[in-house]
CSV table of C-alpha atoms in Angstrom, one decimal:
chain,number,residue,atom,x,y,z
A,1,MET,CA,0.0,0.0,0.0
A,2,ASN,CA,2.8,2.4,1.0
A,3,MET,CA,4.6,1.6,-2.3
A,4,LYS,CA,1.6,2.5,-4.4
A,5,LYS,CA,1.3,5.8,-2.6
A,6,ASN,CA,4.9,6.7,-3.3
A,7,GLN,CA,4.5,5.8,-6.9
A,8,LEU,CA,1.5,8.0,-7.2
A,9,ILE,CA,3.3,10.9,-5.5
A,10,PHE,CA,6.3,10.5,-7.9
A,11,ALA,CA,4.0,10.3,-10.9
A,12,GLY,CA,2.2,13.4,-9.8
A,13,LEU,CA,5.5,15.3,-9.3
A,14,PHE,CA,6.7,14.1,-12.7
A,15,LEU,CA,3.6,15.4,-14.5
A,16,LEU,CA,3.9,18.7,-12.6
A,17,ALA,CA,7.5,19.0,-13.7
A,18,ALA,CA,6.6,18.3,-17.3
A,19,ALA,CA,3.7,20.8,-17.3
A,20,VAL,CA,5.6,23.8,-15.9
A,21,PRO,CA,8.0,24.2,-18.9
A,22,ALA,CA,5.1,23.9,-21.3
A,23,PHE,CA,3.2,26.7,-19.5
A,24,ALA,CA,6.4,28.9,-19.4
A,25,GLN,CA,7.0,28.2,-23.1
A,26,GLU,CA,3.4,29.3,-23.9
A,27,GLN,CA,4.0,32.6,-22.0
A,28,ALA,CA,7.3,33.1,-23.9
A,29,VAL,CA,5.5,32.7,-27.2
A,30,GLU,CA,2.8,35.3,-26.3
A,31,GLU,CA,5.5,37.7,-25.0
A,32,LYS,CA,7.4,37.4,-28.3
A,33,LYS,CA,4.2,38.2,-30.2
A,34,MET,CA,3.6,41.3,-28.1
A,35,ASP,CA,7.2,42.4,-28.6
A,36,LYS,CA,6.7,42.0,-32.3
A,37,VAL,CA,3.5,44.0,-32.3
A,38,GLU,CA,5.3,46.7,-30.3
A,39,ALA,CA,8.2,46.7,-32.8
A,40,ASP,CA,5.9,46.9,-35.8
A,41,LEU,CA,4.0,49.8,-34.4
A,42,ASN,CA,7.2,51.7,-33.6
A,43,LYS,CA,8.5,51.0,-37.1
A,44,ASP,CA,5.2,52.3,-38.6
A,45,ALA,CA,5.3,55.4,-36.5
A,46,ALA,CA,8.8,56.2,-37.8
A,47,GLU,CA,7.5,56.6,-41.3
A,48,PRO,CA,6.5,60.1,-42.5
A,49,GLU,CA,2.8,59.4,-42.6
A,50,GLY,CA,3.1,56.8,-39.8
A,51,GLN,CA,3.1,58.7,-36.5
A,52,LYS,CA,-0.2,60.5,-37.1
A,53,ALA,CA,-1.9,57.2,-38.3
A,54,VAL,CA,-0.6,55.3,-35.4
A,55,VAL,CA,-1.7,57.9,-32.8
A,56,GLU,CA,-5.2,58.1,-34.5
A,57,LYS,CA,-5.6,54.3,-34.4
A,58,ILE,CA,-4.5,54.0,-30.8
A,59,LYS,CA,-7.0,56.8,-29.8
A,60,ALA,CA,-9.8,55.2,-31.8
A,61,ASP,CA,-9.2,51.6,-30.7
A,62,PHE,CA,-8.6,52.3,-27.0
A,63,LYS,CA,-10.9,55.3,-26.7
A,64,VAL,CA,-8.3,57.6,-25.3
A,65,ASP,CA,-7.7,61.3,-25.8
A,66,ASP,CA,-4.6,63.4,-26.7
A,67,ALA,CA,-4.0,64.1,-23.0
A,68,ARG,CA,-3.6,60.3,-22.3
A,69,ILE,CA,-1.3,59.9,-25.2
A,70,ALA,CA,0.8,62.9,-24.1
A,71,GLY,CA,1.0,61.4,-20.6
A,72,LEU,CA,2.3,58.1,-21.9
A,73,VAL,CA,4.8,59.9,-24.1
A,74,GLU,CA,6.1,61.7,-21.0
A,75,LYS,CA,6.6,58.3,-19.4
A,76,ASN,CA,8.9,57.5,-22.3
A,77,LEU,CA,6.6,54.8,-23.7
A,78,SER,CA,6.9,54.1,-27.4
A,79,TYR,CA,3.8,53.9,-29.6
A,80,GLY,CA,4.0,50.1,-29.5
A,81,GLY,CA,4.4,50.3,-25.7
A,82,MET,CA,1.4,52.5,-25.5
A,83,ALA,CA,-0.7,50.0,-27.4
A,84,ALA,CA,0.5,47.1,-25.2
A,85,ALA,CA,0.0,49.0,-22.0
A,86,LEU,CA,-3.5,50.2,-23.0
A,87,SER,CA,-4.5,46.7,-24.1
A,88,LEU,CA,-3.5,45.3,-20.7
A,89,ALA,CA,-5.2,48.2,-18.8
A,90,GLN,CA,-8.3,47.5,-20.8
A,91,GLY,CA,-8.4,44.0,-19.4
A,92,LEU,CA,-8.4,45.2,-15.8
A,93,PRO,CA,-11.6,45.8,-13.8
A,94,GLY,CA,-12.7,49.4,-14.7
A,95,GLY,CA,-11.0,49.3,-18.1
A,96,ILE,CA,-8.7,52.1,-19.1
A,97,THR,CA,-8.5,54.4,-16.2
A,98,GLU,CA,-5.7,56.6,-15.0
A,99,GLU,CA,-5.0,54.2,-12.1
A,100,ASN,CA,-5.0,51.1,-14.3
A,101,VAL,CA,-2.7,52.7,-16.9
A,102,GLN,CA,-0.3,53.9,-14.1
A,103,LYS,CA,-0.3,50.4,-12.6
A,104,VAL,CA,0.6,48.8,-15.9
A,105,VAL,CA,3.3,51.3,-16.8
A,106,ALA,CA,4.8,51.1,-13.3
A,107,LEU,CA,5.1,47.4,-13.5
A,108,ARG,CA,6.7,47.6,-17.0
A,109,GLN,CA,9.2,50.3,-16.2
A,110,GLY,CA,10.1,48.8,-12.8
A,111,PRO,CA,12.2,48.5,-10.8
A,112,PRO,CA,12.5,45.7,-11.6
A,113,VAL,CA,11.8,46.1,-15.3
A,114,MET,CA,9.3,43.4,-16.4
A,115,GLY,CA,8.4,42.0,-19.7
A,116,TRP,CA,4.8,42.1,-20.9
A,117,GLY,CA,4.2,38.5,-19.9
A,118,LYS,CA,5.3,39.2,-16.3
A,119,VAL,CA,3.3,42.4,-16.2
A,120,ALA,CA,0.2,40.5,-17.4
A,121,LYS,CA,0.8,37.7,-14.8
A,122,GLU,CA,1.3,40.2,-12.0
A,123,LEU,CA,-2.0,41.8,-12.9
A,124,GLY,CA,-3.8,38.4,-13.1
A,125,LEU,CA,-4.4,38.7,-16.8
A,126,LYS,CA,-3.6,36.5,-19.8
A,127,LEU,CA,-1.4,38.1,-22.4
A,128,GLY,CA,-3.1,36.6,-25.4
A,129,PRO,CA,-6.2,38.9,-25.5
A,130,ALA,CA,-3.9,41.9,-25.0
A,131,VAL,CA,-1.7,40.8,-27.9
A,132,SER,CA,-4.8,40.5,-30.1
A,133,LYS,CA,-6.0,44.0,-29.2
A,134,ALA,CA,-2.6,45.5,-29.8
A,135,ARG,CA,-2.2,43.6,-33.1
A,136,LYS,CA,-5.6,44.9,-34.3
A,137,ALA,CA,-4.3,48.5,-33.6
A,138,ALA,CA,-1.1,47.8,-35.4
A,139,ASP,CA,-2.8,46.3,-38.5
A,140,GLY,CA,-5.3,49.2,-38.6
A,141,ALA,CA,-2.5,51.7,-38.5
A,142,ARG,CA,-0.5,49.9,-41.2
A,143,LYS,CA,-3.6,49.9,-43.4
A,144,LYS,CA,-4.1,53.6,-42.9
A,145,ILE,CA,-0.5,54.3,-43.7
A,146,LYS,CA,-0.7,52.3,-46.9
A,147,GLU,CA,-3.9,54.2,-47.9
A,148,GLU,CA,-2.1,57.5,-47.3
A,149,LYS,CA,0.9,56.5,-49.4
A,150,VAL,CA,-1.4,55.4,-52.3
A,151,LYS,CA,-3.3,58.7,-52.0
A,152,LYS,CA,-0.1,60.7,-52.0
A,153,GLU,CA,1.3,58.8,-55.0
A,154,LYS,CA,-1.9,59.3,-57.0
A,155,ALA,CA,-1.8,63.0,-56.2
A,156,MET,CA,1.8,63.2,-57.3
A,157,LYS,CA,1.1,61.4,-60.6
A,158,LYS,CA,-1.9,63.7,-61.2
A,159,GLU,CA,0.3,66.7,-60.5
A,160,LYS,CA,2.9,65.5,-62.9
A,161,ALA,CA,0.3,64.9,-65.6
A,162,MET,CA,-1.0,68.5,-65.1
A,163,LYS,CA,2.5,70.0,-65.4
A,164,GLY,CA,3.3,68.0,-68.5
A,165,GLY,CA,5.4,65.4,-66.6
A,166,LYS,CA,7.9,63.5,-68.7
A,167,ALA,CA,8.5,64.3,-72.3
A,168,GLU,CA,6.8,61.9,-74.5
A,169,LYS,CA,9.0,59.1,-75.7
A,170,GLY,CA,9.3,58.9,-79.4
A,171,GLY,CA,9.4,55.6,-81.2
A,172,LYS,CA,12.7,53.8,-81.6
A,173,ALA,CA,15.0,55.4,-84.1
A,174,GLU,CA,15.3,53.4,-87.3
A,175,LYS,CA,18.6,51.7,-87.9
A,176,PRO,CA,20.4,52.8,-91.0
A,177,SER,CA,20.0,50.4,-93.9
A,178,ARG,CA,23.0,48.2,-94.5
A,179,PRO,CA,24.7,48.3,-97.8
A,180,ALA,CA,24.3,45.3,-100.0
A,181,LYS,CA,27.0,42.6,-99.7
A,182,ALA,CA,30.1,43.8,-101.4
A,183,ASP,CA,31.7,41.7,-104.1
A,184,ARG,CA,35.3,40.7,-103.4
A,185,PRO,CA,37.8,40.8,-106.1
A,186,GLY,CA,39.2,37.5,-107.1
A,187,SER,CA,36.3,35.5,-106.0
A,188,GLY,CA,34.3,34.5,-109.0
A,189,GLY,CA,31.7,32.6,-107.2
A,190,LYS,CA,31.6,29.0,-106.2
A,191,ARG,CA,34.3,26.6,-107.3
């Protein structure tokens, strides 16, 4: 009887030991996704049309105003960091409030500095839904930037057409005709 009890205990410990790395690995994957979303938004904001589009998308998706954005800029958060912090704050009871945003930012910036996965865990949230919300904002901003680029290119093409643009290309110049085959002296034809 005692032997079976020990076997069950060891089996339980073995299963627990096997499950912990799998759980940690899942968190690492989600954190990498959030880091990628953050990097994508920062890259988009660096483009000429990007910053305005990213800010507008963050304001629309998370229903925040310019004052909240300015406050997060003062806290040295990048645009990707803003989207991540706001998406986590949105998951807290009460949604995006000053207190919730401050809590998320304080955990992120430390001390000790935490990754998004640890911040979510500390707040009792899952990172997956926050990643989805931030990804939605990033995708929307990228789409808006593309639309602005296309609009700008069309306007430039139209402007060129109005000014005359490039000179019209003429057809290809004709090659000069080749002279007929010259007769060689001393060759009287086929032999």
